[in-house]
Coordinates of C-alpha atoms in Angstrom, one line a residue:
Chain A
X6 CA 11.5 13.9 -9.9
X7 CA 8.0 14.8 -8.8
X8 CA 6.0 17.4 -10.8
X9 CA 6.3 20.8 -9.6
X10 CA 3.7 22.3 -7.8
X11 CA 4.3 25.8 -9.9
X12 CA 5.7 26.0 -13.2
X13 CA 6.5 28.5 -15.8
X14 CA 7.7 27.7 -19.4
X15 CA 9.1 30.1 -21.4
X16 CA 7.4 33.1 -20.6
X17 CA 7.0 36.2 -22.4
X18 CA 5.4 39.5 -21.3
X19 CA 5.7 43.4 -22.9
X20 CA 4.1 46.5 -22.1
X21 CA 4.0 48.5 -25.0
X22 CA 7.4 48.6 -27.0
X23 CA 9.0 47.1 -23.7
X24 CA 9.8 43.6 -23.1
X25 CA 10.0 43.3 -19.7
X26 CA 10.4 39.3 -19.8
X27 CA 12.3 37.7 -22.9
X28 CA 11.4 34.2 -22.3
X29 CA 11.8 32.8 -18.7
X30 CA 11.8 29.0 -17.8
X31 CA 11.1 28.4 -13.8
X32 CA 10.0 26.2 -11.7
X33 CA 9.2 25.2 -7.9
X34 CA 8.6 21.9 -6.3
X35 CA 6.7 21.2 -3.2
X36 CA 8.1 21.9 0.0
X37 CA 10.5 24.4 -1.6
X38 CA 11.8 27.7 -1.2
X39 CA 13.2 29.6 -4.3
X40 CA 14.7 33.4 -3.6
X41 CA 14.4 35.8 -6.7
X42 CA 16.7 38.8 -6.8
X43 CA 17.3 41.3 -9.3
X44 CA 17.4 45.0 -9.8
X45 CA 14.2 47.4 -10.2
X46 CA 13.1 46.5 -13.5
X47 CA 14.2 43.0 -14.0
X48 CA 11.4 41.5 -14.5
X49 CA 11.0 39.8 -11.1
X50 CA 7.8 41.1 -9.7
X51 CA 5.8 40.7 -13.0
X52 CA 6.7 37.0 -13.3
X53 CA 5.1 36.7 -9.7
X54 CA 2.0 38.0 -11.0
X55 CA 1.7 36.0 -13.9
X56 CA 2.4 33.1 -11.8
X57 CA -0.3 34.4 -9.7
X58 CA -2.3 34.8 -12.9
X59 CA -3.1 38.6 -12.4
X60 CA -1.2 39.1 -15.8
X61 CA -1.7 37.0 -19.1
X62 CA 1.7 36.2 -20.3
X63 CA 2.1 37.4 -24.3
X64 CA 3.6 33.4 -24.7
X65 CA 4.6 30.7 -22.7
X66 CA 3.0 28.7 -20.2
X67 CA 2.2 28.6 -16.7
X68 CA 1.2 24.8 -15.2
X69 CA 0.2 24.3 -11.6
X70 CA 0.6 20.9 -10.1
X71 CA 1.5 20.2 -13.9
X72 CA -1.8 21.4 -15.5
X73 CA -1.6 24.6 -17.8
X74 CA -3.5 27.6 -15.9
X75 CA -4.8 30.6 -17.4
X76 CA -5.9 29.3 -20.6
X77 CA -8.2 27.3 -21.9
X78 CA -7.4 25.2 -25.0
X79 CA -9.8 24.3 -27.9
X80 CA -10.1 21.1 -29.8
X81 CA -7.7 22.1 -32.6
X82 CA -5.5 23.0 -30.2
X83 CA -5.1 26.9 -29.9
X84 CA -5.4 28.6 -26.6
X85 CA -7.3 31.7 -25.2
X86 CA -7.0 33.7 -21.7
X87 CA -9.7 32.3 -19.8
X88 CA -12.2 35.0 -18.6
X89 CA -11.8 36.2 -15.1
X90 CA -14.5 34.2 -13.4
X91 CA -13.1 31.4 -14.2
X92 CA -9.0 32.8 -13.6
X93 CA -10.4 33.3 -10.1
X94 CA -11.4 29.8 -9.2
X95 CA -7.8 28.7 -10.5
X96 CA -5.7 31.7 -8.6
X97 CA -7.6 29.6 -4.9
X98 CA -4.9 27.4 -5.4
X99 CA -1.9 30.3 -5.2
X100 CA -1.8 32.7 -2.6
X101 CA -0.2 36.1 -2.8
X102 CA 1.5 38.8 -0.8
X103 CA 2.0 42.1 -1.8
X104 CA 4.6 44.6 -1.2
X105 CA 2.0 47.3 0.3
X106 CA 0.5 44.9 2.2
X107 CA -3.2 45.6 0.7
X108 CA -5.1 44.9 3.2
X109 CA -8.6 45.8 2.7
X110 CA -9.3 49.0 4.5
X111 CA -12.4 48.7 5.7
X112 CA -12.6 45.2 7.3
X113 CA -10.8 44.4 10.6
X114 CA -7.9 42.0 10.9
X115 CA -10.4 39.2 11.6
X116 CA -12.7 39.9 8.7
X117 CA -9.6 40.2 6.1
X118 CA -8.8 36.9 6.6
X119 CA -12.2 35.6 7.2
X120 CA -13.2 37.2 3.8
X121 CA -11.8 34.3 1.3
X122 CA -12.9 31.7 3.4
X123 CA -16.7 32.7 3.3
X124 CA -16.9 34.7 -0.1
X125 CA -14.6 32.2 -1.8
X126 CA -14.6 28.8 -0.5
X127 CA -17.8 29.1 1.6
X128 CA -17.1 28.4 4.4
X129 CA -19.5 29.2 7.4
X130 CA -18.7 32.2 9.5
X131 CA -18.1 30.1 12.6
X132 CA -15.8 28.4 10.8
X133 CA -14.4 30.8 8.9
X134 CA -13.8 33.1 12.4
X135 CA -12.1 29.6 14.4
X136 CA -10.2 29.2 11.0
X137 CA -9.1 32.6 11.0
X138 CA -8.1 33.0 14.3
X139 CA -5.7 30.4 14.8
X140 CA -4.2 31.7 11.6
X141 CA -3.4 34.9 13.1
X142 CA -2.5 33.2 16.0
X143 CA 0.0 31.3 13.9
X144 CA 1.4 35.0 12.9
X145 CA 1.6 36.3 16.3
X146 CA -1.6 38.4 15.6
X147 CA -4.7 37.3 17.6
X148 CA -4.4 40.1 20.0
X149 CA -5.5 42.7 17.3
X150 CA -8.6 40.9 15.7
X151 CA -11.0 43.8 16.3
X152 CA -8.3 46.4 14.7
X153 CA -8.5 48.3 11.3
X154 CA -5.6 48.1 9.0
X155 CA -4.9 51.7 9.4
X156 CA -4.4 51.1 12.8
X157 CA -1.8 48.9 12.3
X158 CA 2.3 49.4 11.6
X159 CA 3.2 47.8 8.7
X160 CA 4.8 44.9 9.8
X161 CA 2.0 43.5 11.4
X162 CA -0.6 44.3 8.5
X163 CA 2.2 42.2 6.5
X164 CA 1.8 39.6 8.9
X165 CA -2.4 39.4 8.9
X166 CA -1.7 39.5 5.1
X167 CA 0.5 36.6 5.2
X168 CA -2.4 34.7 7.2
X169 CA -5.2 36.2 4.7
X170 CA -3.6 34.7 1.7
X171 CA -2.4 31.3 4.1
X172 CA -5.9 30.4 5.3
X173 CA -7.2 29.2 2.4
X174 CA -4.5 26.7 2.2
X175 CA -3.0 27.2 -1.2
X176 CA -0.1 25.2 -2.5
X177 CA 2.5 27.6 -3.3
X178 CA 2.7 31.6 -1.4
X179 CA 4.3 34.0 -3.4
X180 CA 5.8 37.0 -2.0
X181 CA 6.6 40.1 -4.1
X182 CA 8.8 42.4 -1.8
X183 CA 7.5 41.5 1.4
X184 CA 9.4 43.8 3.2
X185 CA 10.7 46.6 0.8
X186 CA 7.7 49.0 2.3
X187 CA 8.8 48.4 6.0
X188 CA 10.8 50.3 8.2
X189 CA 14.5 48.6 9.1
X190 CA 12.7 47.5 12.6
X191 CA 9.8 45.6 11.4
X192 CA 11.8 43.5 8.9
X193 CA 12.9 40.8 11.3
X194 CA 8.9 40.2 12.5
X195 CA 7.6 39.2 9.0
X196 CA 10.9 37.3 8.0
X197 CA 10.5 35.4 10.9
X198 CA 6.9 34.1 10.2
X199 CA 8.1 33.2 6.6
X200 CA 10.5 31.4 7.8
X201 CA 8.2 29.6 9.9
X202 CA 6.3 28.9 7.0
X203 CA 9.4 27.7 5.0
X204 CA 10.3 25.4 8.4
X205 CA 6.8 24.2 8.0
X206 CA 7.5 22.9 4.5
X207 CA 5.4 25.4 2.5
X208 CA 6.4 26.2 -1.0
X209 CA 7.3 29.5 -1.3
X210 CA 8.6 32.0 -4.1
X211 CA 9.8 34.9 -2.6
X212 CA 11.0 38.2 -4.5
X213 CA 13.7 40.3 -1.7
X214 CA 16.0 42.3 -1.5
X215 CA 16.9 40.5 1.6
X216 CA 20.2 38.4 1.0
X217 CA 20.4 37.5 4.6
X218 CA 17.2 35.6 4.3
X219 CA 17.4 34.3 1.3
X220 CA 20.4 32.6 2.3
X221 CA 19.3 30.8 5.1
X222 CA 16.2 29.6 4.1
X223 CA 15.9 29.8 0.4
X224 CA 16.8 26.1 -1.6
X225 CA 17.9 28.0 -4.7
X226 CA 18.5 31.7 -5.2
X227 CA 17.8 32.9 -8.9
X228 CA 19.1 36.4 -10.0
X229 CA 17.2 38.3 -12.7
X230 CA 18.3 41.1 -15.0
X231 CA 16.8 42.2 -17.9
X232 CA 13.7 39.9 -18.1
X233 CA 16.2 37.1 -18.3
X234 CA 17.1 34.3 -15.7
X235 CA 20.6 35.0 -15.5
X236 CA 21.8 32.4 -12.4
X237 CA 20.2 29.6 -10.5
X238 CA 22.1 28.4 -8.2
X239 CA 21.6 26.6 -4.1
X240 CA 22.5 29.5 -1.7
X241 CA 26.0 29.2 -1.0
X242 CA 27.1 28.9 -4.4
X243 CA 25.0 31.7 -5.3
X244 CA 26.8 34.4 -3.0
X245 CA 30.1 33.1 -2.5
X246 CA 31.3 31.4 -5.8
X247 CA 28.5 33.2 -8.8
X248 CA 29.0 31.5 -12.1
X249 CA 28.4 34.9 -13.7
X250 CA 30.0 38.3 -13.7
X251 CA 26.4 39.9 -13.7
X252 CA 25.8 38.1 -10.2
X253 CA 29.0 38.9 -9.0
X254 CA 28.2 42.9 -10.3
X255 CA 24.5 42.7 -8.4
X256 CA 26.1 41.5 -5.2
X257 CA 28.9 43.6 -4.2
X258 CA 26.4 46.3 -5.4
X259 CA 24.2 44.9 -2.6
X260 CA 27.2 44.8 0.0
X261 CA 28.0 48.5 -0.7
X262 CA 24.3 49.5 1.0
X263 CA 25.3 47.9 4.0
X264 CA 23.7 44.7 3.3
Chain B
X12 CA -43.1 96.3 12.1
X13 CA -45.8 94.2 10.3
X14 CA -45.0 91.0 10.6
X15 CA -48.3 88.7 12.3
X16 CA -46.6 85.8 14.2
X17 CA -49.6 84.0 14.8
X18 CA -49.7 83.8 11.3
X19 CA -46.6 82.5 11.3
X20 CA -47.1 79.8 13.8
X21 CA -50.3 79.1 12.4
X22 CA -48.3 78.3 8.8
X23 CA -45.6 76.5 10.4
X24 CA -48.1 74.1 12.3
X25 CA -50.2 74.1 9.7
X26 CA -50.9 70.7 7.9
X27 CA -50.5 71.7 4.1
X28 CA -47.3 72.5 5.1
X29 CA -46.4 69.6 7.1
X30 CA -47.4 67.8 3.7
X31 CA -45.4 70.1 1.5
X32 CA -42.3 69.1 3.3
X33 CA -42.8 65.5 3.8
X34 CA -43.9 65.6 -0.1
X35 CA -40.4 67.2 -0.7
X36 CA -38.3 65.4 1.2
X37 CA -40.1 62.0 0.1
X38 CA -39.3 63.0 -3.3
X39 CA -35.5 64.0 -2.2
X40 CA -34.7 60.7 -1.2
X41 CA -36.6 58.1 -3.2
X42 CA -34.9 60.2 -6.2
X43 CA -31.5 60.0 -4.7
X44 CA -31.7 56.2 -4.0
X45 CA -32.8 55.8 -7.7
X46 CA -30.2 58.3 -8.7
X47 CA -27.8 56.0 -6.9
X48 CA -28.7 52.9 -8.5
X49 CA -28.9 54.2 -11.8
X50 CA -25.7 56.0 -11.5
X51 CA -24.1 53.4 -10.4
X52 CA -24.7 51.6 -13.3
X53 CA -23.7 54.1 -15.4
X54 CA -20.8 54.4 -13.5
X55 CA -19.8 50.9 -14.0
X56 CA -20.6 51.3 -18.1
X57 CA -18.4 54.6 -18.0
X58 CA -15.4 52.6 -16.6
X59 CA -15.7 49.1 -18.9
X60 CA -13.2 47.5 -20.9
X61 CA -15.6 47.6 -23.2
X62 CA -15.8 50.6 -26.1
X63 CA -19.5 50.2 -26.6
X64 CA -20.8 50.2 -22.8
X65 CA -18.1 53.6 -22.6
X66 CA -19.7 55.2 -25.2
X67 CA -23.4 54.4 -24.1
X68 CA -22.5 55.5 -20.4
X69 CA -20.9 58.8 -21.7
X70 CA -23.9 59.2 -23.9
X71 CA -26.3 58.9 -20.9
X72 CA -24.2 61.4 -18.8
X73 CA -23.9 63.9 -21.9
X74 CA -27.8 64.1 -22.2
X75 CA -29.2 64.3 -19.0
X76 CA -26.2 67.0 -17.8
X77 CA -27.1 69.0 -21.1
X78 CA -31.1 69.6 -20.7
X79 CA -32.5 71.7 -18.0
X80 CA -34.1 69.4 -15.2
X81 CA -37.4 71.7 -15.7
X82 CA -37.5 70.9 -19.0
X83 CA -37.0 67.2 -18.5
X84 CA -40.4 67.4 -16.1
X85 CA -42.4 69.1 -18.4
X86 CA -41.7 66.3 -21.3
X87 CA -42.6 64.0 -18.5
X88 CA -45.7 65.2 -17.3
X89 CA -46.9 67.1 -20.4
X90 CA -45.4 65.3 -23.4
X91 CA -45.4 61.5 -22.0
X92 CA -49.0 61.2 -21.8
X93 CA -49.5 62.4 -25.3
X94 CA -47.0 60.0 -26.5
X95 CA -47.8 57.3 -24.5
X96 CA -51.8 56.4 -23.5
X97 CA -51.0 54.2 -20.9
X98 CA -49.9 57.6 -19.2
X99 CA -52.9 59.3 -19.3
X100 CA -54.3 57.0 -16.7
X101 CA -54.8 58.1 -12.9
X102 CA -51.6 56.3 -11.6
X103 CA -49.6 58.7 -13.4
X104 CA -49.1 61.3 -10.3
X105 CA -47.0 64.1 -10.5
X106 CA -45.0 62.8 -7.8
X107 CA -44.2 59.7 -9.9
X108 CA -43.6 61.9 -13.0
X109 CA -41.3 63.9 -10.6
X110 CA -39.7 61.2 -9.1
X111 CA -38.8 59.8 -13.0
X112 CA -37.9 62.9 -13.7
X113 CA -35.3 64.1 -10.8
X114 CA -34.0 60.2 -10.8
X115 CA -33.3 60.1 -14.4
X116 CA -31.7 63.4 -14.1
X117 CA -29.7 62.9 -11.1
X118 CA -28.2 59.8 -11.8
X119 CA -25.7 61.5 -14.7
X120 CA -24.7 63.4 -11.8
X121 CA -24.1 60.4 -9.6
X122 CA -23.0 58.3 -12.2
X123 CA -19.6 61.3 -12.5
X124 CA -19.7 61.1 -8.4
X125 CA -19.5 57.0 -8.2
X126 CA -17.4 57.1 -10.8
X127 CA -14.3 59.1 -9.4
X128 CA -15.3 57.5 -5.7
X129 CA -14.7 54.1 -7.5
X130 CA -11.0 55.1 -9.1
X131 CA -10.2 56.5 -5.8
X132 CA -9.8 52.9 -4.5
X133 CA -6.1 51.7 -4.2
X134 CA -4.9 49.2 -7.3
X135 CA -4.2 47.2 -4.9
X136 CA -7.3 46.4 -3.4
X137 CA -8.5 45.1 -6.6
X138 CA -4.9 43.3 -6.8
X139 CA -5.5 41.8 -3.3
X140 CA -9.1 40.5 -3.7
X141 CA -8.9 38.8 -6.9
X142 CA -5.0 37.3 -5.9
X143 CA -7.7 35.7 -2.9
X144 CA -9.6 34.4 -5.7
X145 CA -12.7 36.3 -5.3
X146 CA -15.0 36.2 -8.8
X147 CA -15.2 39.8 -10.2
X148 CA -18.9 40.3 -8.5
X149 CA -17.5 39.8 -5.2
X150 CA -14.1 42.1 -6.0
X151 CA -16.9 44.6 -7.1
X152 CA -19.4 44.7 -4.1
X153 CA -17.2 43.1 -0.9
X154 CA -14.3 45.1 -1.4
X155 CA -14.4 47.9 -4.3
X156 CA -17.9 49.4 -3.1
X157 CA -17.9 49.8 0.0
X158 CA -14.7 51.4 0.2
X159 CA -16.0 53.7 -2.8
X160 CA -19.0 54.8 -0.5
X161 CA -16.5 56.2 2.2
X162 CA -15.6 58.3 -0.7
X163 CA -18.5 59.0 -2.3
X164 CA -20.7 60.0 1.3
X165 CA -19.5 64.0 1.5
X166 CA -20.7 64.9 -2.5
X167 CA -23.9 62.7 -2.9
X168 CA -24.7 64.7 0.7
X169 CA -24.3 68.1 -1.6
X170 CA -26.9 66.5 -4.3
X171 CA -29.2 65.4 -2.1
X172 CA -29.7 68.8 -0.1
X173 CA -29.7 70.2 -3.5
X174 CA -32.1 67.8 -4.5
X175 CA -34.3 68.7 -2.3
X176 CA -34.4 72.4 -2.6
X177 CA -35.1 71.2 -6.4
X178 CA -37.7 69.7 -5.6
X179 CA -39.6 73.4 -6.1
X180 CA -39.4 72.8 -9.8
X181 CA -42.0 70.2 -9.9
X182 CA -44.3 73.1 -8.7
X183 CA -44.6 72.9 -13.0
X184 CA -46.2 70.2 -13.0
X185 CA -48.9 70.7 -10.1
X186 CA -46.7 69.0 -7.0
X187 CA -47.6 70.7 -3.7
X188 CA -44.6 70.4 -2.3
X189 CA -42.9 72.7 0.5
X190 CA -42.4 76.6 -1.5
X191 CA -45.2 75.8 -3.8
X192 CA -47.4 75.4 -0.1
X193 CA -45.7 78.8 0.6
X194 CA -46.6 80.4 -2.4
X195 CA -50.0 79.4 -2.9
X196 CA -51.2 80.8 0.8
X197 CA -49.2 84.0 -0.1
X198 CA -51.1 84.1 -3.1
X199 CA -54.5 83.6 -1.0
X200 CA -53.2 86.0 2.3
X201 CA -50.9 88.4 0.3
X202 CA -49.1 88.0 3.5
X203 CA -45.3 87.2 2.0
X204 CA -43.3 87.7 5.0
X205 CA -45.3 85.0 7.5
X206 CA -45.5 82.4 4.9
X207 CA -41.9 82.7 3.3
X208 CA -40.9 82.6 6.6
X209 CA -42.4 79.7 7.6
X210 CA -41.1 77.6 4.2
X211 CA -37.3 79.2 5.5
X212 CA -37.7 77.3 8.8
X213 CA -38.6 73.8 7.5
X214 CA -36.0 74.1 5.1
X215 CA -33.5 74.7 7.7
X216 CA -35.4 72.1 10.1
X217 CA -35.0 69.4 6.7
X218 CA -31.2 70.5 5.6
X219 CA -30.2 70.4 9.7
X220 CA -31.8 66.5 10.1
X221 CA -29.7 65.6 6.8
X222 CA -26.6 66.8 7.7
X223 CA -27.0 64.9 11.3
X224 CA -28.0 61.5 9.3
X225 CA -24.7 62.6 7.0
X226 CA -22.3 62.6 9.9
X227 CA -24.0 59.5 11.7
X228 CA -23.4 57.7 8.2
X229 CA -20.0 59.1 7.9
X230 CA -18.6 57.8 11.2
X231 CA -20.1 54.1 10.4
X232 CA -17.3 54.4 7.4
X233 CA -14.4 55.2 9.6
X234 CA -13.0 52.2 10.3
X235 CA -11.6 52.5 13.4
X236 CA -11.9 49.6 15.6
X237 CA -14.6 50.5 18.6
X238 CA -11.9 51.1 21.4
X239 CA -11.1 53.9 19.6
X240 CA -13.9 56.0 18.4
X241 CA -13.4 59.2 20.0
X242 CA -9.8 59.0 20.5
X243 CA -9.3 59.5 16.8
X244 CA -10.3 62.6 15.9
X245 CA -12.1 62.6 12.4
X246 CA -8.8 64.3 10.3
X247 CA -6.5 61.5 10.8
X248 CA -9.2 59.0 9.5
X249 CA -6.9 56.6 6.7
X250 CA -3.7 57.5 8.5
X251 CA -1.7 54.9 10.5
X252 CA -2.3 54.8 14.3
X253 CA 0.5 54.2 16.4
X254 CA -0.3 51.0 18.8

């Protein structure tokens, strides 16, 4: 088997007296799509962002295209949390989507995704802007380059935040909630262009709530609880025939709200 | 009633009083823009990981909010020059002593006004720009700042009309600036009305211009893409736009 493009090993992570992960083993390999479910709490969007290296783990490991991230490691051994300068050169590799979209407020759709390009892999502008636009093509987008995000609905500001962190070409988009902040209606738009990406062959961890989704285009769907990996399982094992009772709990819980 | 408008006109036209004001407002805003930079500083100390650079911005905001601004001149002008020689010499104006003075001053206050502008920026902002990989410079000034300016436009444009209205106190140390113009030709004329008068004007005149510069610098923040300036009225600024 190849190495994985993103790898965690046994990670750890508390805030406070609360140990929100209790040692978590996971891993993606290029070109596929892994679903993470789980209830409010499980854990699920903090191992994004230490995958994302946003978060320093309190132990285990993180390796990206099988070299350890996030540290650096002396001669006897011992390791440290690299200091952020250097975190951001590694986190170029990774791109992110947040649940609230976070576009930056005061730059137009063009110049959000333009940003990264010229402030972080300097890029000129003409390139940057060509780059950029067929990015935003790519998410159905390029008739609003010259719009704030403010005067966007939230589905599409998801969808120039999808291009933002796609344009730099990292090797593994991770999407925390992507569409928990959207209305019902605007769901389907942003699903669709991940799923173009997944179609495309991108490697993809994606938190949801969306079961529908994960289904169809996710290669394994995990289930979280308690900042413990509780299944792993391909898709159609995973919903119809769950190893575990806690699965089989979370899911008709999901099919009473109507999903 | 006794009040001689040719006087008047004669004081508003007049050139010690054109110089008074440009004196004043030069001092306004080449305070302020120190004031800013400073405080910004500060600000960025205040809100550090690190204990020590909390404690030295705190210490820097305590002191200069504690002592009276007057006082602060007078140990400028009066005091520096007997502590320090190098003062004593002709390049040591009162405008520069002033301008030390109101900057040092003013920044504490900016430093408090930069500070909460820079906290009011969403988490996720932050979260977004260094996710993109942007070093923690480029997080600061690309994407924190500017949107901390939005915020921070309406209370610096209190401090700097206060600022210059302030500006009287260096009358202490010798600056003939707008009301110390004023006062000295009452003290010649004993004519208060004409010459008060006149100083009223050019203070309205000054506060007027920097309130128009305010709301020109104001609608530059909006962030509303050119199409729609005007359709938007100003209190939905930051709410979402149907399209």
């Amino acid at each position: 088997m190849s190495t994985p493009v993103l790898q965690a090993v046994d990670l750890h992570r508390r805030y406070g007296d609360t140990e929100v992960l209790k040692g978590v083993d996971f891993s993606v390999a290029r070109g596929e799509v892994k679903a993470l479910l789980g209830p409010s709490g499980s854990g699920k969007s903090t191992i994004l962002r230490l995958m994302a290296l946003l978060e320093h783990p309190d132990g285990g490991e993180i390796l990206l295209n099988g070299k350890q991230v996030g540290v650096s490691t002396s001669s006897n051994g011992s390791t440290r949390r690299l200091p952020e300068r250097h975190l951001a050169v590694q986190r170029r590799d990774i791109g992110m989507v947040f649940q609230r979209f976070n576009l930056f407020a005061h730059l137009d759709v063009l110049r959000n995704v333009t940003l990264a390009l010229t402030e972080v892999a300097g890029m000129s502008k003409k390139d940057a802007v060509s780059s950029a636009e067929a990015m935003l093509e790519r998410v159905g987008m390029s008739d609003r380059l010259q719009h704030y995000p403010s005067e966007l609905s939230g589905g599409q500001q998801q969808r120039v935040a999808i291009a933002r962190a796609l344009v730099t070409n990292p090797s593994v988009m991770l999407f925390d909630e992507p569409t928990s902040a959207l209305d019902p209606e605007l769901v389907g738009e942003v699903l669709e262009v991940m799923e173009g990406l997944a179609d495309a062959g991108m490697t993809m961890v994606v938190v949801t709530h969306e079961t529908r989704f994960a289904r169809r285009v996710a290669d394994e769907v995990m289930l979280f609880d308690g900042g413990v990996m509780v299944e792993q399982a391909p898709p159609n094992q995973f919903f119809d025939d769950p190893r575990h009772d806690r699965t089989r709990q979370f899911l008709s819980h999901l099919r009473g709200v109507g999903n | 009633m006794d009040f001689e408008w040719d006087m008047f006109t004669a004081a508003l036209t007049s050139s010690a009083f054109v110089h008074g004001a440009m004196l004043s407002v030069g001092l306004a805003v080449c305070a302020m823009v120190l004031a800013s930079i400073v405080g910004f500083g500060v600000a960025l100390l205040r809100i550090a990981s690190n204990r020590v650079a909390t404690a030295v911005g705190g210490a820097y905001v305590w002191f200069f909010r504690a002592i009276p601004t007057l006082l602060v001149l007078l140990l400028i002008w009066n005091a520096g020059p007997q502590l320090l020689p190098a003062l004593r010499d002709d390049w040591f104006t009162p405008f520069l002593a002033a301008l030390i003075g109101f900057s040092v001053v003013e920044a504490a206050y900016m430093a408090e006004i930069l500070r909460s502008a820079l906290l009011s920026v969403d988490d996720g902002q932050h979260l977004a720009a260094r996710a993109l990989g942007l070093a923690p410079h480029k997080v600061l000034f690309k994407v924190v700042l500017p949107q901390a300016i939005k915020v921070a436009i309406p209370p610096s444009g209190n401090e700097l009309i206060a600022m210059l209205k302030y500006t009287s106190l260096a009358s202490v140390i010798s600056l003939r600036e707008l009301l110390t113009t004023a006062q000295s030709q009452v003290s010649v004329t004993f004519r208060y009305a004409e010459y008060y008068s006149a100083a009223l004007v050019y203070y309205l005149v000054i506060v007027s211009a920097l309130m128009a510069v305010q709301q020109v610098v104001e609608r530059r923040y909006r962030w509303i893409s050119a199409g729609r300036v005007g359709q938007v009225s100003g209190l939905k600024v930051g709410t979402a736009v149907p399209v």
